[in-house]
Coordinates of C-alpha atoms and ligand atoms in Angstrom, one line a residue:
M1 CA -13.1 -84.3 29.2
L2 CA -14.3 -87.6 28.9
Q3 CA -17.2 -86.4 31.3
L4 CA -18.4 -84.1 29.1
L5 CA -18.3 -86.2 26.0
L6 CA -20.5 -89.0 28.1
L7 CA -23.2 -86.6 28.8
L8 CA -23.5 -85.2 25.0
L9 CA -23.5 -88.9 24.1
L10 CA -26.2 -89.5 26.9
S11 CA -28.0 -86.2 25.7
S12 CA -28.1 -87.0 22.5
T13 CA -29.9 -90.7 22.7
A14 CA -32.1 -89.9 25.7
D15 CA -34.3 -86.9 24.3
S16 CA -35.0 -87.7 20.5
Q17 CA -34.8 -91.8 20.2
S18 CA -37.1 -92.8 23.1
Q19 CA -39.8 -94.7 21.7
R20 CA -43.0 -96.4 23.1
V21 CA -43.2 -100.1 22.5
S22 CA -46.1 -102.7 23.0
G23 CA -45.4 -105.7 23.8
Y24 CA -47.6 -109.4 23.4
K25 CA -48.2 -112.4 25.2
K26 CA -46.7 -115.1 23.6
A27 CA -46.2 -118.8 25.2
N28 CA -46.4 -117.1 29.1
A29 CA -44.0 -114.7 27.9
C30 CA -44.6 -111.0 27.2
V31 CA -42.7 -110.0 24.3
C32 CA -41.9 -107.0 23.2
Q33 CA -40.3 -105.9 19.5
L34 CA -37.2 -103.8 19.5
N35 CA -36.7 -101.4 16.7
S36 CA -33.2 -101.6 17.2
T37 CA -32.2 -99.1 14.8
M38 CA -32.9 -96.8 17.6
W39 CA -30.0 -98.5 19.6
V40 CA -27.6 -97.9 17.0
F41 CA -24.2 -96.3 18.1
P42 CA -24.9 -92.5 16.5
A43 CA -21.1 -92.7 14.9
P44 CA -21.9 -89.1 13.0
K45 CA -23.3 -87.8 16.1
F46 CA -19.9 -89.1 18.1
K47 CA -17.6 -88.1 15.3
Y48 CA -19.1 -84.5 15.5
V49 CA -18.8 -84.5 19.0
L50 CA -15.3 -85.5 18.8
E51 CA -14.7 -82.6 16.2
E52 CA -16.0 -80.2 18.6
V53 CA -13.6 -81.7 21.6
H54 CA -11.0 -81.5 18.7
T55 CA -11.0 -78.1 18.0
C56 CA -12.0 -77.0 21.3
E57 CA -8.9 -78.6 22.5
E58 CA -7.0 -76.4 19.8
S59 CA -8.3 -73.1 20.7
L60 CA -7.6 -74.1 24.3
N61 CA -3.8 -74.9 23.6
N62 CA -3.6 -71.4 21.5
L63 CA -5.0 -70.0 24.6
Q64 CA -2.2 -71.9 26.8
E65 CA 0.7 -70.9 24.6
E66 CA -0.7 -67.4 24.7
L67 CA -0.5 -67.1 27.4
T68 CA 2.6 -69.0 28.6
F69 CA 4.1 -66.3 25.9
S70 CA 2.5 -63.0 27.6
S71 CA 3.9 -64.3 31.0
Q72 CA 7.3 -64.9 29.5
R73 CA 6.7 -61.4 27.5
L74 CA 5.2 -59.0 30.4
P75 CA 8.8 -59.1 32.3
L76 CA 10.4 -57.6 29.7
I77 CA 7.7 -55.1 29.0
Q78 CA 7.6 -54.4 32.2
D79 CA 11.2 -53.5 31.6
Q80 CA 11.2 -51.8 29.0
F81 CA 9.1 -49.4 31.2
T82 CA 10.8 -49.7 34.2
N83 CA 13.8 -48.5 31.8
F84 CA 11.7 -45.3 30.3
T85 CA 10.4 -44.2 33.3
A86 CA 13.9 -43.9 35.1
R87 CA 14.9 -42.2 31.6
L88 CA 11.5 -39.8 31.8
E89 CA 12.4 -39.3 35.6
P90 CA 14.7 -35.1 35.5
Y91 CA 12.5 -34.6 32.5
N92 CA 9.2 -35.4 34.9
Y93 CA 10.8 -33.4 37.7
L94 CA 10.9 -30.7 35.8
H95 CA 7.4 -31.2 34.3
S96 CA 6.1 -31.5 38.1
Q97 CA 7.6 -28.6 39.2
G98 CA 6.1 -26.3 36.6
L99 CA 9.4 -25.6 34.9
Y100 CA 9.5 -27.7 31.7
T101 CA 8.6 -26.6 28.4
E102 CA 9.5 -27.8 25.2
L103 CA 10.5 -24.2 24.4
S104 CA 12.9 -24.2 27.4
L105 CA 14.6 -27.2 26.6
R106 CA 15.2 -26.0 23.6
Q107 CA 16.4 -22.6 24.9
L108 CA 18.9 -24.6 27.0
G109 CA 20.3 -26.6 24.1
Q110 CA 20.8 -23.6 22.4
E111 CA 22.5 -21.7 25.5
L112 CA 24.6 -24.8 25.4
S113 CA 25.9 -24.3 22.1
Q114 CA 27.3 -20.9 22.8
L115 CA 28.5 -21.9 25.9
Q116 CA 30.5 -24.8 23.8
V117 CA 31.6 -22.2 21.7
D118 CA 33.0 -20.4 24.1
I119 CA 34.6 -23.0 26.0
D120 CA 36.2 -23.9 22.7
V121 CA 37.9 -20.8 22.3
V122 CA 39.7 -20.6 25.7
H123 CA 40.2 -24.3 25.5
S124 CA 42.4 -23.3 21.9
Q125 CA 44.0 -20.8 23.4
L126 CA 44.9 -22.3 26.8
N127 CA 44.5 -26.1 26.4
N128 CA 44.9 -27.0 30.4
S129 CA 43.6 -29.5 32.2
E130 CA 41.0 -27.4 33.3
T131 CA 39.6 -25.9 29.7
Q132 CA 39.6 -30.1 29.2
K133 CA 37.2 -30.2 32.2
L134 CA 34.7 -27.6 31.4
S135 CA 34.5 -28.9 27.1
K136 CA 33.8 -32.3 28.7
E137 CA 31.1 -31.3 31.1
A138 CA 29.4 -28.5 28.7
D139 CA 29.5 -31.8 25.9
R140 CA 27.8 -34.5 28.7
L141 CA 25.1 -31.5 29.3
H142 CA 24.8 -31.1 26.1
K143 CA 24.3 -34.8 25.4
H144 CA 21.6 -35.0 28.5
V145 CA 19.6 -32.0 26.9
N146 CA 19.2 -33.6 23.4
K147 CA 18.2 -36.9 24.8
M148 CA 15.4 -35.3 26.7
Q149 CA 14.5 -34.1 23.4
T150 CA 14.2 -37.1 21.6
I151 CA 12.4 -38.6 24.5
D152 CA 10.2 -35.9 23.8
T153 CA 9.2 -37.0 20.5
L154 CA 8.6 -40.6 21.3
N155 CA 5.4 -41.7 19.4
M156 CA 2.6 -41.1 21.8
K157 CA 3.5 -37.4 22.1
T158 CA 3.7 -37.2 18.2
V159 CA 0.4 -38.9 18.3
K160 CA -1.4 -36.3 21.0
E161 CA 0.3 -33.8 18.9
K162 CA -1.4 -34.7 15.8
L163 CA -4.1 -35.1 17.0
R164 CA -4.2 -31.2 18.6
Y165 CA -3.0 -29.7 15.5
L166 CA -6.4 -31.4 13.5
K167 CA -8.2 -30.4 16.5
N168 CA -7.1 -26.7 16.1
N169 CA -7.4 -26.8 12.3
V170 CA -11.1 -27.6 12.9
E171 CA -11.8 -24.8 15.2
T172 CA -10.1 -22.5 12.8
C173 CA -12.4 -24.0 9.9
K174 CA -15.5 -23.0 12.1
S175 CA -15.0 -19.6 11.8
I176 CA -13.5 -19.1 8.6
P177 CA -14.5 -17.4 6.6
K178 CA -17.1 -16.1 7.7
D179 CA -16.6 -14.0 10.6
F180 CA -13.0 -13.8 11.0
R181 CA -9.6 -11.8 10.2
V182 CA -10.2 -11.6 6.7
Q183 CA -13.4 -9.9 7.0
D184 CA -12.1 -7.7 9.8
K185 CA -11.3 -4.3 8.3
H186 CA -9.7 -3.4 12.0
C187 CA -7.4 -6.3 12.0
V188 CA -3.8 -5.9 10.8
R189 CA -1.9 -8.6 9.2
G190 CA 1.2 -9.4 11.2
L191 CA 2.3 -9.6 14.7
I192 CA 3.3 -7.0 17.0
T193 CA 6.8 -5.7 16.0
N194 CA 7.1 -2.9 19.0
I195 CA 5.4 -2.2 22.2
S196 CA 6.5 1.6 23.3
D197 CA 7.9 2.5 26.6
P198 CA 4.6 3.4 29.2
I199 CA 2.3 5.9 27.9
T200 CA 0.3 6.0 30.9
T201 CA 1.6 5.4 34.4
K202 CA -0.8 5.9 37.4
V203 CA -0.9 4.3 41.2
S204 CA -4.1 2.5 41.5
P205 CA -6.8 4.8 42.9
H206 CA -7.5 2.3 45.6
G207 CA -3.6 2.6 46.3
K208 CA -0.8 0.6 46.2
S209 CA -1.3 -2.0 48.4
Y210 CA -4.1 -3.8 46.5
I211 CA -1.5 -5.2 44.1
S212 CA -3.5 -7.6 41.9
G213 CA -6.5 -6.5 39.8
S214 CA -7.2 -5.3 35.8
W215 CA -7.8 -2.3 34.7
G216 CA -8.3 -1.0 30.7
K217 CA -10.6 1.5 28.6
Q218 CA -13.8 0.1 27.2
A219 CA -12.8 -2.1 24.2
Q220 CA -15.5 -2.0 22.0
N221 CA -16.2 0.3 19.4
E222 CA -19.4 0.5 18.9
S223 CA -20.7 0.7 22.7
E224 CA -22.6 3.9 23.1
G225 CA -22.8 3.9 26.8
Q226 CA -19.4 3.3 27.7
K227 CA -18.1 5.1 25.2
N228 CA -14.7 6.0 26.2
S229 CA -14.6 4.9 30.1
Y230 CA -12.2 4.1 31.5
W231 CA -11.9 1.1 34.2
V232 CA -10.2 -0.5 37.3
Q233 CA -11.4 -3.5 39.3
P234 CA -8.9 -3.9 42.1
L235 CA -9.1 -7.7 44.0
L236 CA -10.1 -6.0 47.3
S237 CA -10.0 -9.3 49.3
S238 CA -6.7 -11.6 50.3
H239 CA -5.9 -10.4 46.4
I240 CA -8.3 -12.9 45.1
W241 CA -11.8 -11.5 45.3
G242 CA -13.5 -9.2 43.9
N243 CA -17.0 -7.3 43.9
T244 CA -17.0 -3.8 42.3
V245 CA -15.5 -1.9 39.2
R246 CA -14.8 1.9 39.4
L247 CA -15.6 3.6 36.6
Y248 CA -14.7 7.1 34.7
Q249 CA -16.4 8.6 31.7
T250 CA -13.3 10.2 30.2
Y251 CA -9.3 9.7 30.2
E252 CA -9.1 13.2 32.7
D253 CA -11.3 11.5 35.2
F254 CA -9.1 8.4 35.3
M255 CA -5.7 10.5 35.2
A256 CA -7.6 12.7 38.3
S257 CA -9.3 9.9 40.1
T258 CA -12.1 11.9 40.4
N259 CA -16.3 12.0 39.4
H260 CA -16.0 7.7 39.6
R261 CA -19.2 5.6 39.2
E262 CA -19.2 2.4 41.6
F263 CA -20.4 -0.6 40.5
T264 CA -21.2 -3.6 42.7
F265 CA -21.9 -6.8 41.1
A266 CA -21.8 -9.6 43.8
S267 CA -23.5 -8.7 47.6
S268 CA -20.0 -10.0 48.8
Y269 CA -16.6 -11.7 48.4
S270 CA -18.1 -15.8 48.2
H271 CA -21.0 -14.6 46.0
P272 CA -21.2 -16.9 43.0
S273 CA -20.9 -14.1 41.2
T274 CA -17.9 -12.4 43.0
N275 CA -14.8 -12.0 40.7
E276 CA -11.8 -14.4 41.4
G277 CA -8.1 -13.7 40.3
P278 CA -7.2 -10.6 37.8
N279 CA -8.6 -11.3 34.6
A280 CA -11.8 -8.9 34.1
V281 CA -12.2 -6.8 30.7
L282 CA -14.9 -3.9 30.0
Y283 CA -16.8 -4.6 26.7
G284 CA -19.6 -3.0 25.0
E285 CA -22.1 -2.9 28.6
A286 CA -20.4 -5.1 30.1
L287 CA -17.9 -6.9 32.5
Y288 CA -16.8 -10.0 32.2
Y289 CA -14.4 -11.7 34.4
H290 CA -13.9 -15.3 35.8
C291 CA -16.4 -16.3 38.4
Y292 CA -16.3 -17.5 42.3
R293 CA -14.3 -21.0 42.4
S294 CA -15.9 -22.3 39.4
A295 CA -14.6 -22.9 35.6
D296 CA -17.6 -20.3 34.5
V297 CA -17.1 -16.6 32.7
C298 CA -19.6 -14.1 34.3
R299 CA -21.1 -11.6 32.2
Y300 CA -22.2 -8.4 34.8
D301 CA -24.1 -6.2 32.7
L302 CA -23.9 -2.6 33.6
E303 CA -27.2 -1.4 32.4
T304 CA -29.4 -4.3 34.1
N305 CA -27.6 -5.3 36.9
E306 CA -27.6 -8.9 35.7
V307 CA -25.0 -11.9 35.7
K308 CA -25.1 -14.8 33.2
R309 CA -22.3 -17.1 32.7
V310 CA -21.1 -20.1 30.9
T311 CA -18.6 -23.1 31.5
L312 CA -15.3 -23.1 29.7
P313 CA -15.3 -26.3 28.1
G314 CA -12.1 -29.0 28.6
T315 CA -10.9 -32.1 30.6
G316 CA -10.6 -30.4 33.9
V317 CA -10.7 -26.7 33.8
G318 CA -7.9 -25.3 35.7
F319 CA -9.5 -22.9 38.8
N320 CA -9.2 -22.0 42.4
N321 CA -5.0 -21.4 42.3
K322 CA -4.3 -24.9 40.0
F323 CA -3.2 -23.4 36.7
P324 CA -2.3 -19.8 37.3
Y325 CA 0.2 -17.5 35.4
C326 CA 3.7 -18.5 37.0
Y327 CA 6.6 -17.8 34.9
Y328 CA 8.5 -16.1 38.1
D329 CA 5.6 -15.3 40.9
C330 CA 2.6 -17.0 40.5
R331 CA -0.3 -14.5 40.7
L332 CA -3.0 -16.1 43.1
N333 CA -6.3 -17.5 41.7
S334 CA -5.1 -16.2 37.9
D335 CA -6.5 -19.2 36.3
I336 CA -8.9 -17.9 33.9
D337 CA -8.3 -14.5 32.1
V338 CA -10.9 -12.9 30.2
E339 CA -10.2 -10.9 26.9
A340 CA -11.2 -8.3 24.7
D341 CA -9.9 -8.3 20.8
E342 CA -10.8 -6.8 17.4
T343 CA -12.7 -10.2 17.0
G344 CA -14.4 -10.2 20.3
L345 CA -13.8 -12.2 23.6
W346 CA -11.7 -14.4 24.5
A347 CA -11.0 -16.8 27.7
L348 CA -6.9 -18.2 28.7
Y349 CA -7.1 -20.8 31.0
A350 CA -5.4 -23.7 30.8
T351 CA -6.3 -27.5 31.8
I352 CA -5.8 -31.1 32.8
G353 CA -6.7 -32.6 29.6
N354 CA -4.3 -30.4 28.0
H355 CA -1.6 -31.3 30.1
G356 CA -1.9 -27.8 31.8
N357 CA -1.3 -25.7 28.9
L358 CA -2.5 -22.6 27.6
V359 CA -6.4 -23.3 25.7
I360 CA -7.8 -20.3 24.2
S361 CA -11.8 -20.4 24.0
R362 CA -13.8 -17.8 21.7
L363 CA -16.9 -16.0 23.5
V364 CA -20.0 -14.9 22.3
W365 CA -22.3 -12.7 24.0
D366 CA -25.7 -13.6 21.8
S367 CA -28.0 -10.6 22.7
E368 CA -31.2 -12.2 21.4
V369 CA -31.5 -14.6 23.5
K370 CA -29.4 -13.2 26.4
S371 CA -26.7 -16.1 26.8
L372 CA -23.0 -16.2 27.2
N373 CA -21.4 -18.9 24.9
V374 CA -18.4 -20.8 23.7
T375 CA -18.1 -21.1 20.1
Q376 CA -14.6 -22.5 19.6
T377 CA -11.6 -23.6 21.8
W378 CA -8.0 -24.4 20.8
E379 CA -5.5 -26.0 22.7
T380 CA -1.6 -24.6 22.8
R381 CA 1.5 -26.3 24.0
L382 CA 2.6 -23.1 25.9
F383 CA 2.8 -24.6 29.5
K384 CA 0.7 -21.9 31.5
K385 CA 2.4 -21.8 35.0
A386 CA 5.5 -21.1 32.4
V387 CA 4.3 -17.6 31.3
S388 CA 3.7 -14.4 33.0
N389 CA 0.6 -13.2 31.4
A390 CA -1.2 -13.4 28.0
F391 CA -3.2 -11.4 25.9
M392 CA -5.3 -11.3 22.3
V393 CA -4.4 -9.3 19.2
C394 CA -6.7 -10.2 16.2
G395 CA -7.5 -13.7 16.9
V396 CA -3.7 -14.2 18.1
M397 CA -2.9 -14.6 21.6
Y398 CA 0.4 -13.4 23.1
A399 CA 2.5 -14.7 25.9
T400 CA 4.6 -12.9 28.1
R401 CA 7.5 -13.9 30.3
Y402 CA 9.6 -12.1 33.3
V403 CA 12.7 -11.1 32.6
N404 CA 14.2 -9.1 35.2
E405 CA 12.2 -6.3 38.0
Y406 CA 11.6 -3.8 35.2
R407 CA 11.2 -5.7 32.0
E408 CA 8.8 -8.4 31.0
E409 CA 8.8 -9.7 27.3
V410 CA 6.5 -11.0 24.6
F411 CA 8.3 -14.1 23.6
Y412 CA 5.6 -16.5 21.8
A413 CA 2.4 -16.2 19.6
F414 CA -0.4 -18.6 19.0
D415 CA -2.5 -17.5 16.1
T416 CA -5.7 -19.0 15.7
A417 CA -6.5 -18.5 12.2
T418 CA -3.7 -20.7 11.5
G419 CA -3.0 -22.7 14.4
K420 CA 0.5 -21.8 13.9
E421 CA 2.3 -20.5 17.0
D422 CA 6.1 -18.7 16.9
N423 CA 7.8 -18.4 20.5
S424 CA 11.0 -16.7 18.7
L425 CA 9.8 -13.1 19.8
A426 CA 11.6 -11.1 21.9
I427 CA 9.5 -8.1 22.9
P428 CA 10.2 -6.0 25.3
L429 CA 8.0 -4.3 27.9
E430 CA 9.2 -1.8 30.5
K431 CA 7.3 -2.3 33.7
V432 CA 7.6 -0.2 37.4
A433 CA 7.5 -3.2 39.7
K434 CA 8.2 -6.9 39.9
A435 CA 4.7 -8.6 39.5
V436 CA 2.5 -8.5 36.4
A437 CA -0.8 -9.1 37.7
S438 CA -2.9 -8.5 34.5
L439 CA -2.1 -7.8 30.9
S440 CA -4.8 -7.1 28.3
Y441 CA -4.9 -5.4 24.8
N442 CA -7.6 -2.6 23.9
P443 CA -8.6 -3.2 20.4
T444 CA -10.1 0.8 19.8
N445 CA -6.6 2.2 20.6
K446 CA -4.1 -0.6 20.2
Q447 CA -2.7 0.2 23.4
I448 CA -2.0 -2.6 26.2
Y449 CA -3.1 -2.1 29.9
M450 CA -0.6 -3.8 32.6
Y451 CA -2.1 -4.0 36.4
N452 CA 1.8 -3.9 37.5
D453 CA 1.5 -4.6 41.3
G454 CA -0.3 -1.2 42.6
Y455 CA 0.8 0.6 38.9
L456 CA -1.6 1.1 35.9
L457 CA 0.6 1.3 33.1
A458 CA -0.9 1.4 29.6
Y459 CA 1.4 0.8 26.4
Q460 CA 1.2 1.8 22.4
A461 CA 1.6 -1.5 20.0
Y462 CA 3.5 -1.2 17.0
F463 CA 2.5 -3.7 14.3
R464 CA 4.4 -4.7 11.0
S465 CA 2.1 -3.4 8.5
E466 CA 1.7 -0.3 10.2
A467 CA 5.8 0.2 9.7
L468 CA 5.9 -0.8 5.6
Ligands
LIG1 C1 -36.9 -98.3 13.4 O1 -37.4 -96.9 14.1 C2 -36.9 -96.3 12.9 C3 -36.2 -94.6 13.0 O2 -37.0 -94.9 14.5 C4 -37.9 -96.2 11.3 O3 -37.3 -95.6 10.5 C5 -38.0 -97.7 10.9 O4 -38.6 -97.9 10.1 C6 -38.1 -98.3 12.4 N1 -38.2 -99.7 11.9 C7 -39.4 -101.0 12.3 C8 -39.2 -102.0 11.8 O5 -40.4 -101.0 13.3
LIG2 C1 17.6 -48.5 29.2 O1 17.5 -49.1 27.9 C2 18.7 -48.7 27.2 C3 19.2 -49.7 26.0 O2 17.7 -50.4 25.7 C4 20.2 -49.0 28.0 O3 21.3 -48.0 27.2 C5 19.6 -47.8 29.1 O4 21.0 -48.2 30.1 C6 18.9 -48.6 30.2 N1 18.6 -47.5 30.9 C7 18.1 -47.7 32.2 C8 17.9 -46.9 32.9 O5 18.1 -49.1 32.5
LIG3 C1 45.5 -29.9 23.5 O1 46.4 -30.7 23.6 C2 46.3 -31.9 23.3 C3 47.8 -32.5 23.9 O2 48.7 -31.3 24.0 C4 46.2 -32.2 21.7 O3 46.3 -33.3 21.8 C5 44.8 -31.5 21.6 O4 44.2 -30.9 20.1 C6 44.8 -30.2 21.9 N1 43.7 -29.2 22.0 C7 43.3 -28.2 21.2 C8 41.7 -28.1 21.2 O5 43.9 -27.4 21.4
LIG4 C1 10.4 -0.3 19.4 O1 10.5 0.6 20.6 C2 11.6 1.2 21.3 C3 11.2 2.1 22.0 O2 9.7 3.0 22.1 C4 12.3 1.8 20.7 O3 13.3 2.6 21.2 C5 13.0 1.4 19.3 O4 13.9 1.9 18.7 C6 11.7 0.8 18.8 N1 12.4 -0.5 17.6 C7 11.6 -0.7 16.4 C8 12.4 -1.8 15.6 O5 10.5 0.3 16.0
LIG5 C1 -25.9 -19.7 22.4 O1 -26.6 -20.8 23.1 C2 -28.2 -20.8 23.6 C3 -28.3 -22.0 24.2 O2 -27.6 -23.3 24.1 C4 -28.3 -20.8 22.0 O3 -29.7 -21.1 21.6 C5 -28.0 -19.9 21.1 O4 -28.1 -20.2 20.1 C6 -26.5 -19.6 21.2 N1 -26.3 -18.5 20.3 C7 -25.1 -18.7 19.8 C8 -25.0 -17.3 18.7 O5 -24.0 -19.8 19.5
LIG6 C1 -12.6 2.3 15.9 O1 -13.1 3.6 15.7 C2 -11.9 4.5 15.2 C3 -12.6 5.5 14.2 O2 -13.6 5.7 15.4 C4 -11.3 3.2 13.9 O3 -9.8 4.1 13.8 C5 -10.9 1.9 15.0 O4 -10.2 1.5 13.4 C6 -11.7 1.6 15.5 N1 -11.2 0.0 15.9 C7 -12.5 -1.1 16.2 C8 -11.5 -2.1 16.7 O5 -13.1 -1.0 15.8

């Protein structure tokens, strides 16, 4: 610091104060007159520099203090971190195994409460060591589940959740009131209340061995071209890829498996326009589906044979079997699902950005500029791998889970018009085989189509307002 000070002083004298002095001869000597004021010690400057050094020292001291403080605090913070990590571990395990949803935690809690009630009854009647042990065990389990729930609502999660909620509201605002449900005369208010037993049951025309694919009826009312057509889209290669769609002009032809037309929309099973995973839907004059090894949705025009595509929005859109439908059995490469309803076309998928939870994007075909667009995106809190399938009705997404080999259950709904969700549903769907490859709703007749291993099933959906 002394050296620095010296340097500053020297430089301050050197540059501004140098002066040329001329001498003269006086009695054999050279005399020159010096203006001594230039040598005067620059006290004000010194004072200034000294002050600078002091303040510098002060801030250095402050910095030093802060450093000491942080290095003392850091281990404490790290300890806290370690503690949190340890407490979160069971929760993380569930999460990484794809088994976790807040819903499943809550359900576990409810189930345990019921168990405790049952145990209490037995305990009050018998009151022996066995029932005491049982009672304690249930208590301990319940506390554990409650703890997991409180950890779950820690600040970071809450903040993120608020953010998601706001984001969804913004997306909803984009569509209200111009073109959404309020305006859509075909949309019923209220959720699905009941689903009939299968009203159509048929083995896939390609045979029962093709366990993955999708099928349905033309989903657009106004469409002239394929007005009442039924279509089947099996995944002929490894139960993952398909490049053809089979069309029947009438229900009778479809049921009899006669008079079909086959459309080929990709030249091979690894072509960029190949269909990957069970997810297709026929809407108007085009088949919409997830395209080969990409985050894209394709639109194959049955009239022009042209394929157009759009990339889905989101950070780390899952494809290539990253976020398939999984509840019981994972259905290979069912990452991106395309659906149609009264309000138009939708893509259901999951992103890393939304922690593997379901994301809903609205698709629009702009026929003027021949472009497939995404207009809005909502983020749900439903872990995609924890549902067996999903479909859209009037802007509401419904998700199903496996109950047993012969039954699925609609258990969750997310309304894009309000951003609200309901996970208290329990609407059963009977089926004939274990796994559900695809499930989609048809707005023209309010039927639901299921590709159930090699079986094709259809159901009638009922709504609250119709029952009233
Ligand atoms: C000495 O120098 C100072 C400033 O450089 C000047 O103001 C002053 O007039 C000079 N004195 C003489 C005697 O030349
Ligand atoms: C974490 O901290 C809490 C309270 O601060 C303590 O009760 C608990 O035992 C700690 N857990 C671990 C795993 O260190
Ligand atoms: C069971 O018996 C113990 C002692 O015999 C008693 O303290 C306890 O309250 C009883 N519990 C119930 C649930 O009856
Ligand atoms: C729902 O549908 C099932 C089967 O079709 C029927 O048995 C049941 O009564 C219906 N429930 C309601 C509430 O409509
Ligand atoms: C769709 O996207 C294209 C290209 O970005 C754009 O020109 C067109 O206006 C969009 N259409 C709609 C309906 O958003
Ligand atoms: C389709 O048309 C039928 C009658 O033509 C009508 O009852 C139905 O509500 C329409 N559905 C849609 C989604 O446009």
